[in-house]
Coordinates of C-alpha atoms in Angstrom, one line a residue:
X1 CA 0.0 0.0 0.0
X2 CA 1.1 3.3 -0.4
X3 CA 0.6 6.9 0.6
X4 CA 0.7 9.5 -1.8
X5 CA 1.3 13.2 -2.8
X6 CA 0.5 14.6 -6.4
X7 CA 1.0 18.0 -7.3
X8 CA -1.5 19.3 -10.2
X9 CA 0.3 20.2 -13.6
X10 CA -2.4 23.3 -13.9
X11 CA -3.1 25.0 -10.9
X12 CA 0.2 23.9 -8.4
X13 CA -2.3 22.3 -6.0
X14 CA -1.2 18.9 -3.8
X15 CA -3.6 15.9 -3.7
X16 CA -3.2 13.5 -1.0
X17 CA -4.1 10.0 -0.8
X18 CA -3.6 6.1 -0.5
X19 CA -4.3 3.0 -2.5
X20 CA -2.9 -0.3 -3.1
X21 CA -2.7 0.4 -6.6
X22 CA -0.8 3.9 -7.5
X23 CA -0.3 3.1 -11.5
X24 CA -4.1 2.5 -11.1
X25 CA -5.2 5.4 -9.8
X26 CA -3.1 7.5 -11.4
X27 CA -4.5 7.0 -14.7
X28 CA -8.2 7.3 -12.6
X29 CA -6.8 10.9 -11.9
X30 CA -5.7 12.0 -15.0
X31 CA -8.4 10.8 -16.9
X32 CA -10.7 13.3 -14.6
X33 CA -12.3 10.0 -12.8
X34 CA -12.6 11.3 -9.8
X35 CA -14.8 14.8 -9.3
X36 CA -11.8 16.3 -7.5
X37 CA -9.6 15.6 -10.6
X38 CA -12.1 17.5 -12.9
X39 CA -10.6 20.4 -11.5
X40 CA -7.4 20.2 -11.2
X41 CA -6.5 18.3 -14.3
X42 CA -3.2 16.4 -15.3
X43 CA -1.1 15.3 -12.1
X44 CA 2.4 14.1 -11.0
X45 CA 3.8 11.5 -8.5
X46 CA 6.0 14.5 -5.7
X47 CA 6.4 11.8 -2.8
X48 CA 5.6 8.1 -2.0
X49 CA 5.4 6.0 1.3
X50 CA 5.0 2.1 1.3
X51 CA 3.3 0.4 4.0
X52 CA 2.8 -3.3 4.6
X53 CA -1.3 -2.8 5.5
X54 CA -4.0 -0.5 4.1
X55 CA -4.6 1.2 8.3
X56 CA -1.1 2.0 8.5
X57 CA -1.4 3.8 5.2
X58 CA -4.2 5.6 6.2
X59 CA -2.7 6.8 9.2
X60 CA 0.0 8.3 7.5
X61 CA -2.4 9.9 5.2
X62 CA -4.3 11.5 8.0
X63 CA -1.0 12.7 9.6
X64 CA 0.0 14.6 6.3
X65 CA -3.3 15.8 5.9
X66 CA -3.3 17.5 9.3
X67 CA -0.3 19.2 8.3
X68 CA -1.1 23.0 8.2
X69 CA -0.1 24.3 4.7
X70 CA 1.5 23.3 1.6
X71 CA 4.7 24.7 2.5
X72 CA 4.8 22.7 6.1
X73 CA 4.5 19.7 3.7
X74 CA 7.0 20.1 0.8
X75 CA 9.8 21.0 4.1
X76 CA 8.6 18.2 5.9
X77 CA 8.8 15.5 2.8
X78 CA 11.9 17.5 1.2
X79 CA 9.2 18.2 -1.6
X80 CA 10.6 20.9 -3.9
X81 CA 8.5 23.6 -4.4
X82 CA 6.7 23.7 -8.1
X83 CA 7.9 26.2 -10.8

């Protein structure tokens, strides 16, 4: 399983997430499958976690999630910041 972060090609907005299939739902997000992605358009992979269950992914999740802003993130995942 893995947790996510994907930074939108149009607007410089992150997406956080996790599945046990990133390949998979990468091509759900670019294609606009998800009402989210309608918005923000084409996507890229900025960081990736692996975890051995689905909960332990999820926590992680939530804990990047309750991070404060964008910038707190991209220091705390050594994220560079999009041109």
């Amino acid at each position: 399983f893995s947790v996510y972060v994907l930074l939108s090609l149009t607007n410089g907005c992150y997406y956080i997430g996790s599945t046990g299939d990133l390949p998979g739902r990468l091509v759900q997000h670019n294609s606009g499958g998800q009402q989210v992605d309608q918005i923000r358009s084409t996507v890229e992979v900025v960081h990736r976690e692996k975890f051995e269950t689905l909960p332990q992914a999820r926590l992680r999740e939530a804990a990047i999630k309750s991070w404060k802003t964008p910038t707190c993130m991209r220091d705390l995942l050594r994220i560079p910041e999009p041109q």
